[in-house]
PDB file of C-alpha atoms in Angstrom:
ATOM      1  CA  UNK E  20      37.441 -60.264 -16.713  1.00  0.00           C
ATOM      2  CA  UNK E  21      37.525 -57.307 -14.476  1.00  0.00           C
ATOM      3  CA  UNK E  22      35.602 -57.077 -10.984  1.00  0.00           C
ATOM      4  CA  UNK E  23      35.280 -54.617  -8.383  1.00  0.00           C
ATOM      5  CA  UNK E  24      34.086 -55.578  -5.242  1.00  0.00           C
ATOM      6  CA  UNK E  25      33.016 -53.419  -2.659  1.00  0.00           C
ATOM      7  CA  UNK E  26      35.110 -50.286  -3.416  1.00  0.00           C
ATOM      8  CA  UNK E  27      35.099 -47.626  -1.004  1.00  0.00           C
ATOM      9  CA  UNK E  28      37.861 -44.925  -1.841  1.00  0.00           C
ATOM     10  CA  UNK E  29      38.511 -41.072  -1.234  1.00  0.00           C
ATOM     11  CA  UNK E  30      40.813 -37.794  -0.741  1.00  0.00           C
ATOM     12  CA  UNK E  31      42.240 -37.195   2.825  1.00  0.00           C
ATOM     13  CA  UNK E  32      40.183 -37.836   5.668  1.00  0.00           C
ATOM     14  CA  UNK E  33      37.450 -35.365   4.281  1.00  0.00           C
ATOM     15  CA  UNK E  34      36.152 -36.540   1.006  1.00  0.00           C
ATOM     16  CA  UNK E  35      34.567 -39.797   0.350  1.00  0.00           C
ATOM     17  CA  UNK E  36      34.067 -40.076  -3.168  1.00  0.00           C
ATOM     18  CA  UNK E  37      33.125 -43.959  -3.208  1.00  0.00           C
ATOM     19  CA  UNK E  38      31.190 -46.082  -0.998  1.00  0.00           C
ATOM     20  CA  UNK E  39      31.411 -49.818  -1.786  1.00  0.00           C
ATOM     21  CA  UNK E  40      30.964 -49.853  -5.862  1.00  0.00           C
ATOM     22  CA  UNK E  41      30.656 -53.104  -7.081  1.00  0.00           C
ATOM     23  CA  UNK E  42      30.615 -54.160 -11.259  1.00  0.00           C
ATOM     24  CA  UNK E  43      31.590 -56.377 -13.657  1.00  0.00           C
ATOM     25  CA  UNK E  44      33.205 -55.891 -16.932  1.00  0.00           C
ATOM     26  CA  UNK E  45      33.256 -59.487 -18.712  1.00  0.00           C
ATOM     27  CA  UNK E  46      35.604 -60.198 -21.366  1.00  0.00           C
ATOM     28  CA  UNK E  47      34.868 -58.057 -24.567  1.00  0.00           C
ATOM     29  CA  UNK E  48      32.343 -56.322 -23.314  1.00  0.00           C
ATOM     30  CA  UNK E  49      31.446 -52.545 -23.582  1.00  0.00           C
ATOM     31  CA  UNK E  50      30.776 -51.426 -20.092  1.00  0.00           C
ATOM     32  CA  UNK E  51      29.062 -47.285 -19.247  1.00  0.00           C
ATOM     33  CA  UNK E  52      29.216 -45.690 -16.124  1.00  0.00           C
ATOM     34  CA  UNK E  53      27.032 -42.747 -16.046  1.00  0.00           C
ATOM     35  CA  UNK E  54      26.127 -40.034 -13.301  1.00  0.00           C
ATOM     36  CA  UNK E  55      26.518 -36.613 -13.069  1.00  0.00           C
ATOM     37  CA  UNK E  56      29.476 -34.530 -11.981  1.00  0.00           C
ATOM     38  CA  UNK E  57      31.035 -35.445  -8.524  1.00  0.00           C
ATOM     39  CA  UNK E  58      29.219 -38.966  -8.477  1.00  0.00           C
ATOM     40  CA  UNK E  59      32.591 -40.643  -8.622  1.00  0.00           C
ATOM     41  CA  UNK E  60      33.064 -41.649 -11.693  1.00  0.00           C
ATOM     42  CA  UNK E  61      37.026 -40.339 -12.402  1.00  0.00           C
ATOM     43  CA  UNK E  62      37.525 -41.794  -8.769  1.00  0.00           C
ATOM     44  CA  UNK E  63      36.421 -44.968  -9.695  1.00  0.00           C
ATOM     45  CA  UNK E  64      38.499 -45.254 -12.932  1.00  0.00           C
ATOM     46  CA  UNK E  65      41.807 -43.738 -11.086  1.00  0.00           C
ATOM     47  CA  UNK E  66      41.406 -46.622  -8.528  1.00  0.00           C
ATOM     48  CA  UNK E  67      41.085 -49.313 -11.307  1.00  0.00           C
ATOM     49  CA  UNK E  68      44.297 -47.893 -12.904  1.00  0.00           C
ATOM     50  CA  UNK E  69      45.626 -47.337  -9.633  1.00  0.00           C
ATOM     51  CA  UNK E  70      46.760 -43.738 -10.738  1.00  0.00           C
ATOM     52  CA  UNK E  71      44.402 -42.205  -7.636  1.00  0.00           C
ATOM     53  CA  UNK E  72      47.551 -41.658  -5.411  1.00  0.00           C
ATOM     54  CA  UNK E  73      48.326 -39.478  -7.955  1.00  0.00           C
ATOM     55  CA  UNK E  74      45.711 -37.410  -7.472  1.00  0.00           C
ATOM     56  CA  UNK E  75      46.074 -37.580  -3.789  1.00  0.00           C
ATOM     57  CA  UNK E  76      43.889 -40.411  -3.115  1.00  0.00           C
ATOM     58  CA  UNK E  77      43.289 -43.358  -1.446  1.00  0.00           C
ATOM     59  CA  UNK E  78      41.292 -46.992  -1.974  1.00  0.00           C
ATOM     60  CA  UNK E  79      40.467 -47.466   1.712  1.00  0.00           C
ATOM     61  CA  UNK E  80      38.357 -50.704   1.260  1.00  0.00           C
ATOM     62  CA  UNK E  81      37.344 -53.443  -1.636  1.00  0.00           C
ATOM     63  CA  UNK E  82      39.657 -54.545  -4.209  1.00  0.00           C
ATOM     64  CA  UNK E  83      40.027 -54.725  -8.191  1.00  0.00           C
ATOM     65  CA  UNK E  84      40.562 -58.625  -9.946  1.00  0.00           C
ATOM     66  CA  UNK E  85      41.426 -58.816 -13.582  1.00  0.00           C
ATOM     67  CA  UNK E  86      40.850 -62.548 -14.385  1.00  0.00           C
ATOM     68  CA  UNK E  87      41.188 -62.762 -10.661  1.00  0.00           C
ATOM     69  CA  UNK E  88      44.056 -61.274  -9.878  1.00  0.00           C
ATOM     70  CA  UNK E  89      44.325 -58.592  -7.273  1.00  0.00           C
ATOM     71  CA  UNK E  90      45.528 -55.219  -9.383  1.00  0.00           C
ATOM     72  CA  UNK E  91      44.678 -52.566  -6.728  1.00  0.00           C
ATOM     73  CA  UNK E  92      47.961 -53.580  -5.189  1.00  0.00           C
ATOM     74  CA  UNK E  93      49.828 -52.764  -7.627  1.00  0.00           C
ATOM     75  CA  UNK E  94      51.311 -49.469  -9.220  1.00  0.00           C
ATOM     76  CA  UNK E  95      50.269 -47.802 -12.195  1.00  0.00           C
ATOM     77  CA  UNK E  96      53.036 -49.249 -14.536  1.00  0.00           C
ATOM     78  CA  UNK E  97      52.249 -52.914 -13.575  1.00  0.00           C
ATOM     79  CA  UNK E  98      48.874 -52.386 -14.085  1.00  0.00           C
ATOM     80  CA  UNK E  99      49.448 -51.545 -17.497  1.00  0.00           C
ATOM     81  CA  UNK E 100      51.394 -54.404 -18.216  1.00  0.00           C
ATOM     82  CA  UNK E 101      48.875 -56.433 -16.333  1.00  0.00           C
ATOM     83  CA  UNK E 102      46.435 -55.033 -19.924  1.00  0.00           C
ATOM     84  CA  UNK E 103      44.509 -52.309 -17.928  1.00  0.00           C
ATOM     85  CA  UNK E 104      44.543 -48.671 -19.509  1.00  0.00           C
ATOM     86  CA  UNK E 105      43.364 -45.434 -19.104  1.00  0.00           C
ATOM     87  CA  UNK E 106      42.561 -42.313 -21.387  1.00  0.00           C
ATOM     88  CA  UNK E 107      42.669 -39.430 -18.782  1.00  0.00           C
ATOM     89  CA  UNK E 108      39.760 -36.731 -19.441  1.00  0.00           C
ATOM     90  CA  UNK E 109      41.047 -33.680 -21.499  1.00  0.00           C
ATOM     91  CA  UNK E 110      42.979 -35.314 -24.527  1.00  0.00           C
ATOM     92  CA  UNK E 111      46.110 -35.249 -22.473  1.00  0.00           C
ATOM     93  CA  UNK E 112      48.923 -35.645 -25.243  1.00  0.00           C
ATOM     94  CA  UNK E 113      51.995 -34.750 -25.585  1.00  0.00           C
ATOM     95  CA  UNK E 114      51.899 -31.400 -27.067  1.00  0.00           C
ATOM     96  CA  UNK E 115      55.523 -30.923 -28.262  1.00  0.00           C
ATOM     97  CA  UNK E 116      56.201 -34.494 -29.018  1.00  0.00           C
ATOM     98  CA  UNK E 117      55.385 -35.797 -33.078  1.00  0.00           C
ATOM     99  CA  UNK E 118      52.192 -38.027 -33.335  1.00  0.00           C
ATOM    100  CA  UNK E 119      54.908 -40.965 -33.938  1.00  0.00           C
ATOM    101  CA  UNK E 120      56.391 -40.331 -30.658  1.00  0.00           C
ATOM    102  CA  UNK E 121      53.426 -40.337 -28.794  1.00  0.00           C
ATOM    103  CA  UNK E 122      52.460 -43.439 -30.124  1.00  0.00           C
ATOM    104  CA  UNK E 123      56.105 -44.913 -29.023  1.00  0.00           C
ATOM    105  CA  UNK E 124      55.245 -43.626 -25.445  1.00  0.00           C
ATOM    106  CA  UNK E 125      52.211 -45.517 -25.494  1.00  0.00           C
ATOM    107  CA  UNK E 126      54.411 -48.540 -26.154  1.00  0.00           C
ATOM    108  CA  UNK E 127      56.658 -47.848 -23.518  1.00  0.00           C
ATOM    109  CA  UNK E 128      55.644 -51.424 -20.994  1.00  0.00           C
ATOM    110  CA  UNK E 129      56.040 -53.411 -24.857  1.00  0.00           C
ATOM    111  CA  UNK E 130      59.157 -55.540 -25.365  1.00  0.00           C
ATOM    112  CA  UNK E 131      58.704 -57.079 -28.448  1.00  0.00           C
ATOM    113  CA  UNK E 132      59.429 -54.768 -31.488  1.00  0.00           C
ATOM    114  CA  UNK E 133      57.276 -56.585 -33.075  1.00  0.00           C
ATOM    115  CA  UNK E 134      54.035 -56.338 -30.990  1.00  0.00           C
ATOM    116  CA  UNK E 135      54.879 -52.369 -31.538  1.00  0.00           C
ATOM    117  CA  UNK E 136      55.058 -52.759 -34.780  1.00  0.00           C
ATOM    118  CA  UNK E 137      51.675 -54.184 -34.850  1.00  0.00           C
ATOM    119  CA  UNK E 138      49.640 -52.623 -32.237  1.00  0.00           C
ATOM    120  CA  UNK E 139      51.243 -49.498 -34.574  1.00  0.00           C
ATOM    121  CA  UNK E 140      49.349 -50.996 -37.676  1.00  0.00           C
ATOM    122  CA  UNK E 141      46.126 -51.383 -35.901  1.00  0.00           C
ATOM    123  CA  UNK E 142      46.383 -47.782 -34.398  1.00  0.00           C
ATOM    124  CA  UNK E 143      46.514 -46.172 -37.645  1.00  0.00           C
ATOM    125  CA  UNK E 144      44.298 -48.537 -39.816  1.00  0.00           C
ATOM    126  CA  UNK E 145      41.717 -47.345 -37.057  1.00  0.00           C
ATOM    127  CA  UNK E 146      43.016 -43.609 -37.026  1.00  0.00           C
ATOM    128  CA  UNK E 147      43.807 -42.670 -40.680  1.00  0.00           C
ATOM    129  CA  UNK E 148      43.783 -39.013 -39.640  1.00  0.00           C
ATOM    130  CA  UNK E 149      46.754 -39.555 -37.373  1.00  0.00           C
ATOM    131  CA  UNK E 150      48.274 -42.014 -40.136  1.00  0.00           C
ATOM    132  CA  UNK E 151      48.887 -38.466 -42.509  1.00  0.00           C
ATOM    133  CA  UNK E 152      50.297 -36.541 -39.011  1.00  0.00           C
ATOM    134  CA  UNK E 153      53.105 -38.811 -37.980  1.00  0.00           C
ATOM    135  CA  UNK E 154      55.597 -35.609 -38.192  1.00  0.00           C
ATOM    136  CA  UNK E 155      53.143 -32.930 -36.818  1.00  0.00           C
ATOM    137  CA  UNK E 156      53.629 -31.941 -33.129  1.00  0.00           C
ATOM    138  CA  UNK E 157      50.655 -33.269 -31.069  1.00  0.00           C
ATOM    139  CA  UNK E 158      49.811 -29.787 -30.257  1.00  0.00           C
ATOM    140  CA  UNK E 159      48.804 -28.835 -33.099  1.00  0.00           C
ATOM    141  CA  UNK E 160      46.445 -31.580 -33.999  1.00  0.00           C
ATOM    142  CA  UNK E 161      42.499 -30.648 -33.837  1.00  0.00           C
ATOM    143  CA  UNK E 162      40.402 -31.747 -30.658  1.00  0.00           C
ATOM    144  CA  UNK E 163      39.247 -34.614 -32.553  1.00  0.00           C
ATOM    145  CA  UNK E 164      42.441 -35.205 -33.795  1.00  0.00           C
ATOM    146  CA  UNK E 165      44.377 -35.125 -30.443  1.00  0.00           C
ATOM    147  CA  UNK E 166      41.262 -37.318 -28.740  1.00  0.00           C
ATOM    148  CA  UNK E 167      41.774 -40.240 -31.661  1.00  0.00           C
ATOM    149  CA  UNK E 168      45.424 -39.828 -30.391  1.00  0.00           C
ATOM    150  CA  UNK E 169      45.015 -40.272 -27.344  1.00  0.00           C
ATOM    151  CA  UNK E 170      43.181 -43.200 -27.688  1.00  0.00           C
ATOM    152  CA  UNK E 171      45.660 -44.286 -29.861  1.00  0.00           C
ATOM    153  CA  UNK E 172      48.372 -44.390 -27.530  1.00  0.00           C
ATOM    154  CA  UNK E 173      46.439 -46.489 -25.005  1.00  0.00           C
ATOM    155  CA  UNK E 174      45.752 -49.083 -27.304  1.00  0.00           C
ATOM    156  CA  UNK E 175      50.453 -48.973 -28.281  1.00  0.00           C
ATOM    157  CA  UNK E 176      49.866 -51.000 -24.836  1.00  0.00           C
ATOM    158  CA  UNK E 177      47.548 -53.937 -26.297  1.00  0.00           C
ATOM    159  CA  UNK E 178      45.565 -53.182 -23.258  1.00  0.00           C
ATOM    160  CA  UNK E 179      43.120 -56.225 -22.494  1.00  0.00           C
ATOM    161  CA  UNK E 180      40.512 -53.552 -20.886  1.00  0.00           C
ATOM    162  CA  UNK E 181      40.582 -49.744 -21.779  1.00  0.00           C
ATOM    163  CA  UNK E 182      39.266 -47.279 -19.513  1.00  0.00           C
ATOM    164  CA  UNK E 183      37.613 -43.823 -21.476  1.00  0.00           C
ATOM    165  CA  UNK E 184      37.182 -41.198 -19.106  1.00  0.00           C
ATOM    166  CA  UNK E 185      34.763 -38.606 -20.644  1.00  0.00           C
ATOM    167  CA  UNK E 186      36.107 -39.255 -24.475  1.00  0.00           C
ATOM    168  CA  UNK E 187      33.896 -36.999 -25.811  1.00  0.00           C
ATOM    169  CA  UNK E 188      34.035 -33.677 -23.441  1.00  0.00           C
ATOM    170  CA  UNK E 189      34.142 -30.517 -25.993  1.00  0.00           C
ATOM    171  CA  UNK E 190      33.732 -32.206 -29.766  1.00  0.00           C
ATOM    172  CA  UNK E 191      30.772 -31.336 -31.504  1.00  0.00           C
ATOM    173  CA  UNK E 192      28.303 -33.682 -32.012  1.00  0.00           C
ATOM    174  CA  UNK E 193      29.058 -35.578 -35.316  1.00  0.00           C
ATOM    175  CA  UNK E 194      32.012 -36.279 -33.578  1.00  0.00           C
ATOM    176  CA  UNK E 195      30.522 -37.368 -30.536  1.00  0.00           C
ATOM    177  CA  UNK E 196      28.726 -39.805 -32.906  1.00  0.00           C
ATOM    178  CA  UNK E 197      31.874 -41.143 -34.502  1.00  0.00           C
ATOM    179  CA  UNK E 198      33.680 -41.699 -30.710  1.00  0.00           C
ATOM    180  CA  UNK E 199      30.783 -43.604 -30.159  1.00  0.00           C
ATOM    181  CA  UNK E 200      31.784 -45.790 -33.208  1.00  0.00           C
ATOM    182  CA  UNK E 201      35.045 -45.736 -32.346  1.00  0.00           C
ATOM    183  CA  UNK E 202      34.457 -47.472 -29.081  1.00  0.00           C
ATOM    184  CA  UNK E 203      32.324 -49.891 -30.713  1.00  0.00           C
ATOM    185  CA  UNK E 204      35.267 -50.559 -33.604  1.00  0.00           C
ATOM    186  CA  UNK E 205      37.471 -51.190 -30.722  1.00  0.00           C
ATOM    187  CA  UNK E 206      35.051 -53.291 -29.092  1.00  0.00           C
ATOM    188  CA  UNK E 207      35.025 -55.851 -32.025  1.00  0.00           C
ATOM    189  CA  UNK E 208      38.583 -56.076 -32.030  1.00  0.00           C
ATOM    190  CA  UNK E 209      38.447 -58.174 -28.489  1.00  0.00           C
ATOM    191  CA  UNK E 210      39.063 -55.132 -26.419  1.00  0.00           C
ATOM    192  CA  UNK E 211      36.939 -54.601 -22.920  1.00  0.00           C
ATOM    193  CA  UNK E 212      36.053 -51.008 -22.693  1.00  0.00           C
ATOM    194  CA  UNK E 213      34.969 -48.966 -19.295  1.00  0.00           C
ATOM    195  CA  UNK E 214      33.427 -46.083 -20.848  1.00  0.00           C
ATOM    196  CA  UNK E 215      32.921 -42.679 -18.241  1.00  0.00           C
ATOM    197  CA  UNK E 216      29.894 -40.626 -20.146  1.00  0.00           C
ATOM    198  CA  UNK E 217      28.262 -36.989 -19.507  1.00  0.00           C
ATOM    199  CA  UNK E 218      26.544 -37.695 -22.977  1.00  0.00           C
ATOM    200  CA  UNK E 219      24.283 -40.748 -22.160  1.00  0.00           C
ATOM    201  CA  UNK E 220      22.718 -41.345 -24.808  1.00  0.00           C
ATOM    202  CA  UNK E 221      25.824 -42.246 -26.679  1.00  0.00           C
ATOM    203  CA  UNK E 222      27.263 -44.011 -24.090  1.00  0.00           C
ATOM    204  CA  UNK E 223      23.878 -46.471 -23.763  1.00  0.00           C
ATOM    205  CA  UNK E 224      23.741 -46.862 -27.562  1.00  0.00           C
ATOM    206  CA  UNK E 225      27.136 -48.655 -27.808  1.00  0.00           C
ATOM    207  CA  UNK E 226      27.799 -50.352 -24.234  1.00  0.00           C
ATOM    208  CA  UNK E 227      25.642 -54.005 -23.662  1.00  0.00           C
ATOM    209  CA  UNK E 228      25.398 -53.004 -19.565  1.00  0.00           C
ATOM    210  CA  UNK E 229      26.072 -49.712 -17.648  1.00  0.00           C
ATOM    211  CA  UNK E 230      26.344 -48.644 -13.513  1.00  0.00           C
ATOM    212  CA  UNK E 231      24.601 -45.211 -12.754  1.00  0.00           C
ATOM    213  CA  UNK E 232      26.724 -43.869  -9.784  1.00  0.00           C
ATOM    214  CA  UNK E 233      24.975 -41.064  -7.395  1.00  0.00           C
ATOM    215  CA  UNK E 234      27.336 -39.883  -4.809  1.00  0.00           C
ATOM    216  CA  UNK E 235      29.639 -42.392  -4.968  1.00  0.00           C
ATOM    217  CA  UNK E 236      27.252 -45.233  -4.704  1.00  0.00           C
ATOM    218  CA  UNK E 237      25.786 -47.645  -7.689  1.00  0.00           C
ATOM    219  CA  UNK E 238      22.065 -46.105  -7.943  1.00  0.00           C
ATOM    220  CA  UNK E 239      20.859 -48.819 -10.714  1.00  0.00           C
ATOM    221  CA  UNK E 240      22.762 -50.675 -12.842  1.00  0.00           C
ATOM    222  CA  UNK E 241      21.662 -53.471 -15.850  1.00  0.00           C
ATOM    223  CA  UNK E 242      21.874 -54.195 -19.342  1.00  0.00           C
ATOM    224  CA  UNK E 243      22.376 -51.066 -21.459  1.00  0.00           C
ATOM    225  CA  UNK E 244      19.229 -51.155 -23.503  1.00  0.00           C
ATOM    226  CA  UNK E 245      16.786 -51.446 -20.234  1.00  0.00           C
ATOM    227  CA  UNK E 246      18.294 -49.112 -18.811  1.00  0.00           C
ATOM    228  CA  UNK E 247      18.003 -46.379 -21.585  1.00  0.00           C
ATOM    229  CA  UNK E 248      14.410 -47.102 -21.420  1.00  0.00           C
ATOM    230  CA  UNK E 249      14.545 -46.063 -17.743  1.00  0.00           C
ATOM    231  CA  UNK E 250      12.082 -42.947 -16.785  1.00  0.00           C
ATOM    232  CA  UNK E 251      14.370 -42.098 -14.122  1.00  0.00           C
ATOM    233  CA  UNK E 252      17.235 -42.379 -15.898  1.00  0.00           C
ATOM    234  CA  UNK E 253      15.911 -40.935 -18.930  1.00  0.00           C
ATOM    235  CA  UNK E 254      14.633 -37.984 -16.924  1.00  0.00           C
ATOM    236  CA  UNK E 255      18.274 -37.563 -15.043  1.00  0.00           C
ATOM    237  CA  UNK E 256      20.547 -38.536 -17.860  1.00  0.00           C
ATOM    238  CA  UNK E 257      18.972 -38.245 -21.251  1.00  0.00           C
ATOM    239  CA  UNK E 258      16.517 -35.458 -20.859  1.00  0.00           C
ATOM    240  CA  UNK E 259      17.962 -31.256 -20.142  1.00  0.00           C
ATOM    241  CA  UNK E 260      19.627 -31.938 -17.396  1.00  0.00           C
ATOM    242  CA  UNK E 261      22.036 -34.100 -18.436  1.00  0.00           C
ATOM    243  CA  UNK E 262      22.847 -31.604 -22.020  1.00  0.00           C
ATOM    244  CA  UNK E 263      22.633 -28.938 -19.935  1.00  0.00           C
ATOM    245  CA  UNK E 264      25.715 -30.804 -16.939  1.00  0.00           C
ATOM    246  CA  UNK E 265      27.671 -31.581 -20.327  1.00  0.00           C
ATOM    247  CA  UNK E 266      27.481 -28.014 -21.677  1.00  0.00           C
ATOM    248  CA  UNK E 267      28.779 -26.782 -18.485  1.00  0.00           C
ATOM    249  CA  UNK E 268      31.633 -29.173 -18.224  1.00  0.00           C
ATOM    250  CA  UNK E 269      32.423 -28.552 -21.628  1.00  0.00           C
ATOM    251  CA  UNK E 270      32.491 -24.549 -20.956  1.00  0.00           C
ATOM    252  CA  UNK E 271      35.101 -25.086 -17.847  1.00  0.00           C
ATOM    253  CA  UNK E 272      37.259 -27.558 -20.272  1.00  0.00           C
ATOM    254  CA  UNK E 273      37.226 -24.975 -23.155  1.00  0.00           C
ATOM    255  CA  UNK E 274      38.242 -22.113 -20.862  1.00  0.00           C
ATOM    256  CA  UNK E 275      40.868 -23.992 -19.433  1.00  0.00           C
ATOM    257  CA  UNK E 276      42.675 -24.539 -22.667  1.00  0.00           C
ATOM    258  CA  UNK E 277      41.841 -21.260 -24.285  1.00  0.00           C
ATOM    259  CA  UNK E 278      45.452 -20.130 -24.384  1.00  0.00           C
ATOM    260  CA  UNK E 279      45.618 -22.719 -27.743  1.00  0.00           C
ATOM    261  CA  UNK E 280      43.845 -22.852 -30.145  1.00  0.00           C
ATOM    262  CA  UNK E 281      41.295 -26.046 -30.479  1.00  0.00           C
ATOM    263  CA  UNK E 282      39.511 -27.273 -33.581  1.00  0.00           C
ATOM    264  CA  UNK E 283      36.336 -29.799 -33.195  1.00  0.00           C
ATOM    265  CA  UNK E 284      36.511 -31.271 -35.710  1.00  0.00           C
ATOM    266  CA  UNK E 285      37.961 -34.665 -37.971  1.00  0.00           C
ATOM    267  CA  UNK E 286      40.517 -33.538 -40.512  1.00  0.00           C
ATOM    268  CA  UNK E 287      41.108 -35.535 -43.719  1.00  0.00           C
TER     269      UNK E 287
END
């Protein structure tokens, strides 16, 4: 379903942050790219989305398909209604806007009421947590909370393929567990998912392949289960060094948004 051939993208003339990164997501398949910080990974998701101008970037060579049609030509709105979506790192809501009305933003590329009204029921069958918030600012919603939110509003879209960058950053770990069910959940309910992972072991326990990425370049890549049997990759990405890369990403996210309040954990 979604391909990317030879990618090769960066920041200026200074940084390269990719250098030809070839996968494959099939249709309805879970998909992990792991590798520590500054491998590429939130490069490579910002080019599938096309949201790395944003950010200042540029794809300078290799192209994205989804069932083989070009999307890295396109901007980010079309490539949301083309059924590709991203979930930014950070649980980036809406803070001031209601639960409901983040969900309506999510639906903004929809133009049958009726899809919204469905992808709606699906979002909060899934979420039940967010089903009892529909009033409550988005702010105020726990770090689980707002992360089930955010993932929420992606799916308003009835996105084909979602892209997860780093859903689990800062939640403790029974909740880490239950985003890794999540994903799974929306998995079986014929959704392609890119998943971005620090935590490795959860990302290898629900995805069928996964793409290492060391300095911007595709290091090993393979069915999920092989590779979590990996000595190399279990010594890189399962073992201290990974925990101890997550902990300190988790430290600089937690500091950042120490000026509110954040709860991690599920309510309800």
């Amino acid at each position: 379903m979604l391909s990317v051939t030879d990618l090769a993208a960066g920041y200026g003339k200074a940084v390269q942050a990719l250098h030809g990164v070839t996968l494959e997501v099939p249709d309805q398949h879970v998909v992990a790219v792991l590798g520590s910080n500054g491998a590429g990974k939130s490069t490579l998701l910002r080019a599938i989305s096309a949201t790395l101008g944003l950010h200042r970037g540029s794809v300078t060579r290799g192209e994205v398909t989804l069932d083989g049609r070009r999307i890295d030509t396109l901007d980010p709105a079309e490539v949301v209604h083309a059924g590709v979506v991203q979930v930014p790192e950070g649980r980036q809501v809406f803070g001031r806007m209601t639960v409901e009305e983040n969900l309506r933003a999510g639906a903004a590329t929809v133009k049958s009421s009726a899809a919204v009204s469905q992808a709606r029921d699906r979002v909060l069958e899934l979420f039940p947590p967010i089903a009892e918030r529909l009033g409550q600012r988005a702010g105020l919603l726990s770090g689980g909370e707002q992360q089930m939110l955010a993932i929420g509003r992606a799916l308003m879209s009835t996105p084909k393929v979602l892209l997860l960058d780093e859903p689990s950053l800062g939640l403790a770990p029974k909740i880490i567990t239950q985003i890794g069910e999540i994903v799974t959940e929306i998995n079986r309910r014929g959704i392609s998912v890119v998943l971005i992972e620090q935590n490795a072991t959860m990302a290898l326990s629900v995805a069928h392949s996964a793409y290492v990425l060391e300095v911007g370049r595709v290091a090993a890549s393979g069915p999920a289960a092989e590779l979590s049997n990996t000595e190399d990759l279990a010594r890189l990405y399962l073992g201290g060094h990974a925990e101890s890369e997550r902990q300190a990403h988790e430290e600089e996210d937690l500091a950042a948004a120490a000026s509110r309040p954040t709860l991690t954990r599920w309510a309800g």
